[in-house]
């Protein structure tokens, strides 16, 4: 089954404790992206990647890192999480330009 | 800068009461307009892509239409299982992968 898989689904952590949210897609898509979704603010893009070793900032990149060492994986790294990064995070991939994004099922992160 | 505005923010309908959701957009060269459905705590699920003004797409009780300034998602005789947040997004520019999302319309269908 074609899918984007994120792990974990739920994560509670404390301020400053480094964490990684994994994302993997099995559709051989070149483009992958991370979003956060907050009430009243909608979906906002954090980082995206056009291909292996090619990443770029989205609208809200501060406090986040990404890497793209393999085509299928695009982990999101929070080096020193803060409470304002409490949010619902989505990874997504796209087959080609102007085609639908495929979203993962989300990771709900709480930073205390 | 591309902008997408969805209205209303929330909509309550009685089961069977048809209505429409609006997505207004301002872009420099529309490449495609996308509709998604999102259930609480889950990832958005793709519904439709519209590419040019006048285009229409249908799926069950949903019908999406597109003009040069806006798109409508018409819901005919909705059922409670149609309750969800509906998101609109646009792709513009020279073959961009980037999408700009609206904030969504939360639809509640009451039995």
PDB file of C-alpha atoms in Angstrom:
ATOM      1  CA  UNK A   1       0.000   0.000   0.000  1.00  0.00           C
ATOM      2  CA  UNK A   2       1.313   3.431  -0.981  1.00  0.00           C
ATOM      3  CA  UNK A   3       1.783   5.468   2.141  1.00  0.00           C
ATOM      4  CA  UNK A   4       3.681   8.006   4.175  1.00  0.00           C
ATOM      5  CA  UNK A   5       4.556   6.676   7.627  1.00  0.00           C
ATOM      6  CA  UNK A   6       5.397   8.881  10.577  1.00  0.00           C
ATOM      7  CA  UNK A   7       6.594   7.805  13.993  1.00  0.00           C
ATOM      8  CA  UNK A   8       5.777   8.238  16.744  1.00  0.00           C
ATOM      9  CA  UNK A   9       2.072   9.185  16.608  1.00  0.00           C
ATOM     10  CA  UNK A  10       2.201  10.796  20.032  1.00  0.00           C
ATOM     11  CA  UNK A  11       5.192  12.266  21.857  1.00  0.00           C
ATOM     12  CA  UNK A  12       5.437  14.074  25.167  1.00  0.00           C
ATOM     13  CA  UNK A  13       8.795  15.530  26.087  1.00  0.00           C
ATOM     14  CA  UNK A  14      10.418  18.221  28.176  1.00  0.00           C
ATOM     15  CA  UNK A  15      12.019  21.481  27.140  1.00  0.00           C
ATOM     16  CA  UNK A  16      15.509  21.041  25.730  1.00  0.00           C
ATOM     17  CA  UNK A  17      15.487  17.284  25.226  1.00  0.00           C
ATOM     18  CA  UNK A  18      16.460  16.538  21.633  1.00  0.00           C
ATOM     19  CA  UNK A  19      13.991  14.472  19.618  1.00  0.00           C
ATOM     20  CA  UNK A  20      13.522  13.111  16.116  1.00  0.00           C
ATOM     21  CA  UNK A  21      10.283  12.397  14.299  1.00  0.00           C
ATOM     22  CA  UNK A  22      10.750   9.925  11.493  1.00  0.00           C
ATOM     23  CA  UNK A  23       9.036   9.982   8.113  1.00  0.00           C
ATOM     24  CA  UNK A  24       9.233   7.376   5.394  1.00  0.00           C
ATOM     25  CA  UNK A  25       7.426   7.031   2.062  1.00  0.00           C
ATOM     26  CA  UNK A  26       7.275   3.973  -0.184  1.00  0.00           C
ATOM     27  CA  UNK A  27       6.184   5.709  -3.398  1.00  0.00           C
ATOM     28  CA  UNK A  28       9.633   6.724  -4.695  1.00  0.00           C
ATOM     29  CA  UNK A  29       8.644  10.397  -4.492  1.00  0.00           C
ATOM     30  CA  UNK A  30      11.406  12.954  -4.905  1.00  0.00           C
ATOM     31  CA  UNK A  31       9.695  15.776  -3.028  1.00  0.00           C
ATOM     32  CA  UNK A  32       8.985  15.572   0.700  1.00  0.00           C
ATOM     33  CA  UNK A  33       7.872  18.182   3.181  1.00  0.00           C
ATOM     34  CA  UNK A  34       7.105  18.809   6.851  1.00  0.00           C
ATOM     35  CA  UNK A  35       4.148  20.864   8.113  1.00  0.00           C
ATOM     36  CA  UNK A  36       2.868  21.882  11.487  1.00  0.00           C
ATOM     37  CA  UNK A  37      -0.794  22.505  12.140  1.00  0.00           C
ATOM     38  CA  UNK A  38      -2.069  24.759  14.896  1.00  0.00           C
ATOM     39  CA  UNK A  39      -5.615  25.913  15.695  1.00  0.00           C
ATOM     40  CA  UNK A  40      -6.446  29.104  13.844  1.00  0.00           C
ATOM     41  CA  UNK A  41      -3.180  29.065  11.893  1.00  0.00           C
ATOM     42  CA  UNK A  42      -3.746  26.165   9.543  1.00  0.00           C
ATOM     43  CA  UNK A  43      -0.986  24.153   7.917  1.00  0.00           C
ATOM     44  CA  UNK A  44       2.397  25.853   7.801  1.00  0.00           C
ATOM     45  CA  UNK A  45       5.400  24.445   6.027  1.00  0.00           C
ATOM     46  CA  UNK A  46       8.552  23.890   8.075  1.00  0.00           C
ATOM     47  CA  UNK A  47      11.054  22.428   5.609  1.00  0.00           C
ATOM     48  CA  UNK A  48      10.957  20.687   2.281  1.00  0.00           C
ATOM     49  CA  UNK A  49      13.258  18.586   0.147  1.00  0.00           C
ATOM     50  CA  UNK A  50      13.331  18.407  -3.630  1.00  0.00           C
ATOM     51  CA  UNK A  51      15.649  15.384  -3.675  1.00  0.00           C
ATOM     52  CA  UNK A  52      18.365  13.563  -1.757  1.00  0.00           C
ATOM     53  CA  UNK A  53      20.735  16.014  -0.050  1.00  0.00           C
ATOM     54  CA  UNK A  54      18.590  18.971  -1.204  1.00  0.00           C
ATOM     55  CA  UNK A  55      16.594  20.695   1.527  1.00  0.00           C
ATOM     56  CA  UNK A  56      15.184  24.193   1.955  1.00  0.00           C
ATOM     57  CA  UNK A  57      13.338  26.274   4.510  1.00  0.00           C
ATOM     58  CA  UNK A  58       9.611  26.689   4.468  1.00  0.00           C
ATOM     59  CA  UNK A  59       7.601  29.349   6.264  1.00  0.00           C
ATOM     60  CA  UNK A  60       8.432  28.432   9.884  1.00  0.00           C
ATOM     61  CA  UNK A  61      11.866  26.726  10.004  1.00  0.00           C
ATOM     62  CA  UNK A  62      13.174  28.196  13.274  1.00  0.00           C
ATOM     63  CA  UNK A  63      13.989  25.539  15.855  1.00  0.00           C
ATOM     64  CA  UNK A  64      13.879  22.641  13.403  1.00  0.00           C
ATOM     65  CA  UNK A  65      16.370  20.664  11.340  1.00  0.00           C
ATOM     66  CA  UNK A  66      15.907  18.090   8.619  1.00  0.00           C
ATOM     67  CA  UNK A  67      18.071  15.750   6.614  1.00  0.00           C
ATOM     68  CA  UNK A  68      17.543  13.780   3.407  1.00  0.00           C
ATOM     69  CA  UNK A  69      20.196  11.106   3.095  1.00  0.00           C
ATOM     70  CA  UNK A  70      17.917   8.620   1.380  1.00  0.00           C
ATOM     71  CA  UNK A  71      15.037   9.219  -1.015  1.00  0.00           C
ATOM     72  CA  UNK A  72      12.459   7.484   1.163  1.00  0.00           C
ATOM     73  CA  UNK A  73      13.297   9.080   4.538  1.00  0.00           C
ATOM     74  CA  UNK A  74      12.960  12.654   5.741  1.00  0.00           C
ATOM     75  CA  UNK A  75      13.343  12.961   9.529  1.00  0.00           C
ATOM     76  CA  UNK A  76      12.440  16.114  11.460  1.00  0.00           C
ATOM     77  CA  UNK A  77      14.833  16.997  14.261  1.00  0.00           C
ATOM     78  CA  UNK A  78      14.163  19.290  17.199  1.00  0.00           C
ATOM     79  CA  UNK A  79      17.556  19.942  18.805  1.00  0.00           C
ATOM     80  CA  UNK A  80      16.183  21.825  21.817  1.00  0.00           C
ATOM     81  CA  UNK A  81      12.376  21.686  21.867  1.00  0.00           C
ATOM     82  CA  UNK A  82      10.408  24.484  23.465  1.00  0.00           C
ATOM     83  CA  UNK A  83       6.743  24.660  24.517  1.00  0.00           C
ATOM     84  CA  UNK A  84       5.859  26.776  21.455  1.00  0.00           C
ATOM     85  CA  UNK A  85       6.704  23.749  19.320  1.00  0.00           C
ATOM     86  CA  UNK A  86       3.774  21.866  20.810  1.00  0.00           C
ATOM     87  CA  UNK A  87       1.764  21.086  17.707  1.00  0.00           C
ATOM     88  CA  UNK A  88       0.442  18.474  15.285  1.00  0.00           C
ATOM     89  CA  UNK A  89       3.097  17.634  12.700  1.00  0.00           C
ATOM     90  CA  UNK A  90       2.588  16.137   9.254  1.00  0.00           C
ATOM     91  CA  UNK A  91       5.037  14.735   6.765  1.00  0.00           C
ATOM     92  CA  UNK A  92       3.990  14.687   3.119  1.00  0.00           C
ATOM     93  CA  UNK A  93       5.339  13.656  -0.246  1.00  0.00           C
ATOM     94  CA  UNK A  94       4.405  14.425  -3.820  1.00  0.00           C
ATOM     95  CA  UNK A  95       4.852  12.434  -7.012  1.00  0.00           C
ATOM     96  CA  UNK A  96       5.420  15.292  -9.440  1.00  0.00           C
ATOM     97  CA  UNK A  97       4.769  19.001  -9.822  1.00  0.00           C
ATOM     98  CA  UNK A  98       1.129  20.024  -9.533  1.00  0.00           C
ATOM     99  CA  UNK A  99      -0.032  16.695  -8.165  1.00  0.00           C
ATOM    100  CA  UNK A 100      -1.634  15.977  -4.785  1.00  0.00           C
ATOM    101  CA  UNK A 101       0.371  15.790  -1.590  1.00  0.00           C
ATOM    102  CA  UNK A 102       0.237  12.468   0.239  1.00  0.00           C
ATOM    103  CA  UNK A 103       0.153  13.054   3.979  1.00  0.00           C
ATOM    104  CA  UNK A 104       1.187  10.880   6.875  1.00  0.00           C
ATOM    105  CA  UNK A 105      -1.148  10.379   9.815  1.00  0.00           C
ATOM    106  CA  UNK A 106       0.540  12.961  11.960  1.00  0.00           C
ATOM    107  CA  UNK A 107       2.601  13.222  15.122  1.00  0.00           C
ATOM    108  CA  UNK A 108       1.117  15.051  18.068  1.00  0.00           C
ATOM    109  CA  UNK A 109       3.976  16.596  20.015  1.00  0.00           C
ATOM    110  CA  UNK A 110       3.661  18.102  23.472  1.00  0.00           C
ATOM    111  CA  UNK A 111       6.630  19.942  24.977  1.00  0.00           C
ATOM    112  CA  UNK A 112       6.344  20.757  28.678  1.00  0.00           C
TER     113      UNK A 112
ATOM    114  CA  UNK B   1       2.586  36.073  -2.393  1.00  0.00           C
ATOM    115  CA  UNK B   2      -0.141  33.476  -2.888  1.00  0.00           C
ATOM    116  CA  UNK B   3      -3.161  33.759  -0.614  1.00  0.00           C
ATOM    117  CA  UNK B   4      -6.014  31.349   0.038  1.00  0.00           C
ATOM    118  CA  UNK B   5      -9.080  32.288   2.081  1.00  0.00           C
ATOM    119  CA  UNK B   6     -11.758  29.785   3.003  1.00  0.00           C
ATOM    120  CA  UNK B   7     -15.242  30.626   4.205  1.00  0.00           C
ATOM    121  CA  UNK B   8     -17.082  30.064   6.359  1.00  0.00           C
ATOM    122  CA  UNK B   9     -14.715  28.971   9.127  1.00  0.00           C
ATOM    123  CA  UNK B  10     -17.376  26.624  10.454  1.00  0.00           C
ATOM    124  CA  UNK B  11     -20.666  25.344   9.074  1.00  0.00           C
ATOM    125  CA  UNK B  12     -23.392  23.339  10.765  1.00  0.00           C
ATOM    126  CA  UNK B  13     -25.899  21.572   8.535  1.00  0.00           C
ATOM    127  CA  UNK B  14     -28.817  19.311   9.158  1.00  0.00           C
ATOM    128  CA  UNK B  15     -28.543  15.937   7.486  1.00  0.00           C
ATOM    129  CA  UNK B  16     -29.799  16.355   3.928  1.00  0.00           C
ATOM    130  CA  UNK B  17     -29.335  20.143   3.884  1.00  0.00           C
ATOM    131  CA  UNK B  18     -27.177  20.986   0.872  1.00  0.00           C
ATOM    132  CA  UNK B  19     -24.665  23.833   0.962  1.00  0.00           C
ATOM    133  CA  UNK B  20     -21.376  25.119  -0.431  1.00  0.00           C
ATOM    134  CA  UNK B  21     -17.930  25.893   0.937  1.00  0.00           C
ATOM    135  CA  UNK B  22     -15.899  28.693  -0.615  1.00  0.00           C
ATOM    136  CA  UNK B  23     -12.192  28.977  -1.378  1.00  0.00           C
ATOM    137  CA  UNK B  24     -10.994  32.346  -2.704  1.00  0.00           C
ATOM    138  CA  UNK B  25      -7.458  32.592  -3.999  1.00  0.00           C
ATOM    139  CA  UNK B  26      -4.946  35.157  -5.182  1.00  0.00           C
ATOM    140  CA  UNK B  27      -2.035  33.636  -7.067  1.00  0.00           C
ATOM    141  CA  UNK B  28       0.398  34.501  -9.813  1.00  0.00           C
ATOM    142  CA  UNK B  29      -0.461  31.853 -12.369  1.00  0.00           C
ATOM    143  CA  UNK B  30      -2.617  29.067 -10.987  1.00  0.00           C
ATOM    144  CA  UNK B  31      -1.243  25.609 -11.764  1.00  0.00           C
ATOM    145  CA  UNK B  32      -3.752  23.628  -9.743  1.00  0.00           C
ATOM    146  CA  UNK B  33      -6.277  23.894  -6.922  1.00  0.00           C
ATOM    147  CA  UNK B  34      -6.670  21.010  -4.473  1.00  0.00           C
ATOM    148  CA  UNK B  35      -9.392  20.047  -2.041  1.00  0.00           C
ATOM    149  CA  UNK B  36      -8.661  17.848   0.966  1.00  0.00           C
ATOM    150  CA  UNK B  37     -10.756  16.381   3.743  1.00  0.00           C
ATOM    151  CA  UNK B  38      -9.271  16.142   7.227  1.00  0.00           C
ATOM    152  CA  UNK B  39     -10.693  14.173  10.140  1.00  0.00           C
ATOM    153  CA  UNK B  40      -9.660  15.207  13.675  1.00  0.00           C
ATOM    154  CA  UNK B  41      -6.069  14.245  14.485  1.00  0.00           C
ATOM    155  CA  UNK B  42      -5.483  12.663  11.072  1.00  0.00           C
ATOM    156  CA  UNK B  43      -3.633  13.649   7.927  1.00  0.00           C
ATOM    157  CA  UNK B  44      -5.489  15.462   5.135  1.00  0.00           C
ATOM    158  CA  UNK B  45      -6.991  13.122   2.558  1.00  0.00           C
ATOM    159  CA  UNK B  46      -6.968  14.193  -1.073  1.00  0.00           C
ATOM    160  CA  UNK B  47     -10.337  14.772  -2.750  1.00  0.00           C
ATOM    161  CA  UNK B  48      -9.962  16.717  -6.012  1.00  0.00           C
ATOM    162  CA  UNK B  49      -7.598  18.626  -8.251  1.00  0.00           C
ATOM    163  CA  UNK B  50      -8.890  21.394 -10.524  1.00  0.00           C
ATOM    164  CA  UNK B  51      -6.630  22.910 -13.136  1.00  0.00           C
ATOM    165  CA  UNK B  52      -8.567  25.527 -15.067  1.00  0.00           C
ATOM    166  CA  UNK B  53     -11.609  27.783 -14.777  1.00  0.00           C
ATOM    167  CA  UNK B  54     -14.823  26.015 -15.668  1.00  0.00           C
ATOM    168  CA  UNK B  55     -13.582  22.614 -14.581  1.00  0.00           C
ATOM    169  CA  UNK B  56     -15.770  20.480 -12.304  1.00  0.00           C
ATOM    170  CA  UNK B  57     -15.101  17.241 -10.434  1.00  0.00           C
ATOM    171  CA  UNK B  58     -17.550  15.024  -8.537  1.00  0.00           C
ATOM    172  CA  UNK B  59     -17.262  12.300  -5.958  1.00  0.00           C
ATOM    173  CA  UNK B  60     -20.322  10.902  -4.232  1.00  0.00           C
ATOM    174  CA  UNK B  61     -22.054  13.856  -2.531  1.00  0.00           C
ATOM    175  CA  UNK B  62     -19.232  16.299  -3.271  1.00  0.00           C
ATOM    176  CA  UNK B  63     -18.765  18.480  -6.323  1.00  0.00           C
ATOM    177  CA  UNK B  64     -15.891  20.923  -6.777  1.00  0.00           C
ATOM    178  CA  UNK B  65     -15.968  23.812  -9.226  1.00  0.00           C
ATOM    179  CA  UNK B  66     -13.403  26.428 -10.226  1.00  0.00           C
ATOM    180  CA  UNK B  67     -13.526  29.996 -11.493  1.00  0.00           C
ATOM    181  CA  UNK B  68     -10.665  32.432 -12.040  1.00  0.00           C
ATOM    182  CA  UNK B  69     -10.956  33.753  -8.481  1.00  0.00           C
ATOM    183  CA  UNK B  70     -12.519  31.018  -6.385  1.00  0.00           C
ATOM    184  CA  UNK B  71     -13.521  27.432  -5.989  1.00  0.00           C
ATOM    185  CA  UNK B  72     -16.627  25.962  -4.427  1.00  0.00           C
ATOM    186  CA  UNK B  73     -17.110  22.613  -2.791  1.00  0.00           C
ATOM    187  CA  UNK B  74     -20.798  21.774  -3.071  1.00  0.00           C
ATOM    188  CA  UNK B  75     -22.171  19.188  -0.676  1.00  0.00           C
ATOM    189  CA  UNK B  76     -25.473  17.637  -1.717  1.00  0.00           C
ATOM    190  CA  UNK B  77     -27.692  15.973   0.881  1.00  0.00           C
ATOM    191  CA  UNK B  78     -24.862  15.608   3.419  1.00  0.00           C
ATOM    192  CA  UNK B  79     -24.686  12.797   5.940  1.00  0.00           C
ATOM    193  CA  UNK B  80     -23.105  12.845   9.418  1.00  0.00           C
ATOM    194  CA  UNK B  81     -20.073  10.984   8.060  1.00  0.00           C
ATOM    195  CA  UNK B  82     -19.315  14.030   5.880  1.00  0.00           C
ATOM    196  CA  UNK B  83     -18.427  15.941   9.060  1.00  0.00           C
ATOM    197  CA  UNK B  84     -14.777  16.969   8.781  1.00  0.00           C
ATOM    198  CA  UNK B  85     -12.565  19.955   8.056  1.00  0.00           C
ATOM    199  CA  UNK B  86     -12.222  20.687   4.361  1.00  0.00           C
ATOM    200  CA  UNK B  87      -8.990  22.275   3.195  1.00  0.00           C
ATOM    201  CA  UNK B  88      -8.253  24.112  -0.029  1.00  0.00           C
ATOM    202  CA  UNK B  89      -4.732  24.573  -1.421  1.00  0.00           C
ATOM    203  CA  UNK B  90      -3.208  26.122  -4.535  1.00  0.00           C
ATOM    204  CA  UNK B  91      -0.108  25.453  -6.560  1.00  0.00           C
ATOM    205  CA  UNK B  92       1.232  28.309  -8.644  1.00  0.00           C
ATOM    206  CA  UNK B  93       4.326  29.581 -10.401  1.00  0.00           C
ATOM    207  CA  UNK B  94       6.588  27.821 -12.797  1.00  0.00           C
ATOM    208  CA  UNK B  95       5.909  24.177 -12.027  1.00  0.00           C
ATOM    209  CA  UNK B  96       6.264  24.582  -8.306  1.00  0.00           C
ATOM    210  CA  UNK B  97       5.922  21.722  -5.846  1.00  0.00           C
ATOM    211  CA  UNK B  98       4.846  24.214  -3.194  1.00  0.00           C
ATOM    212  CA  UNK B  99       1.270  24.452  -1.999  1.00  0.00           C
ATOM    213  CA  UNK B 100      -0.411  27.319  -0.146  1.00  0.00           C
ATOM    214  CA  UNK B 101      -3.189  26.147   2.145  1.00  0.00           C
ATOM    215  CA  UNK B 102      -6.287  27.878   3.418  1.00  0.00           C
ATOM    216  CA  UNK B 103      -7.224  27.510   7.082  1.00  0.00           C
ATOM    217  CA  UNK B 104     -10.135  25.232   6.329  1.00  0.00           C
ATOM    218  CA  UNK B 105     -13.873  25.015   6.882  1.00  0.00           C
ATOM    219  CA  UNK B 106     -15.058  22.798   9.706  1.00  0.00           C
ATOM    220  CA  UNK B 107     -18.256  21.084   8.613  1.00  0.00           C
ATOM    221  CA  UNK B 108     -20.623  19.494  11.105  1.00  0.00           C
ATOM    222  CA  UNK B 109     -23.605  17.527   9.817  1.00  0.00           C
ATOM    223  CA  UNK B 110     -26.260  16.951  12.455  1.00  0.00           C
ATOM    224  CA  UNK B 111     -28.506  13.855  12.213  1.00  0.00           C
TER     225      UNK B 111
END
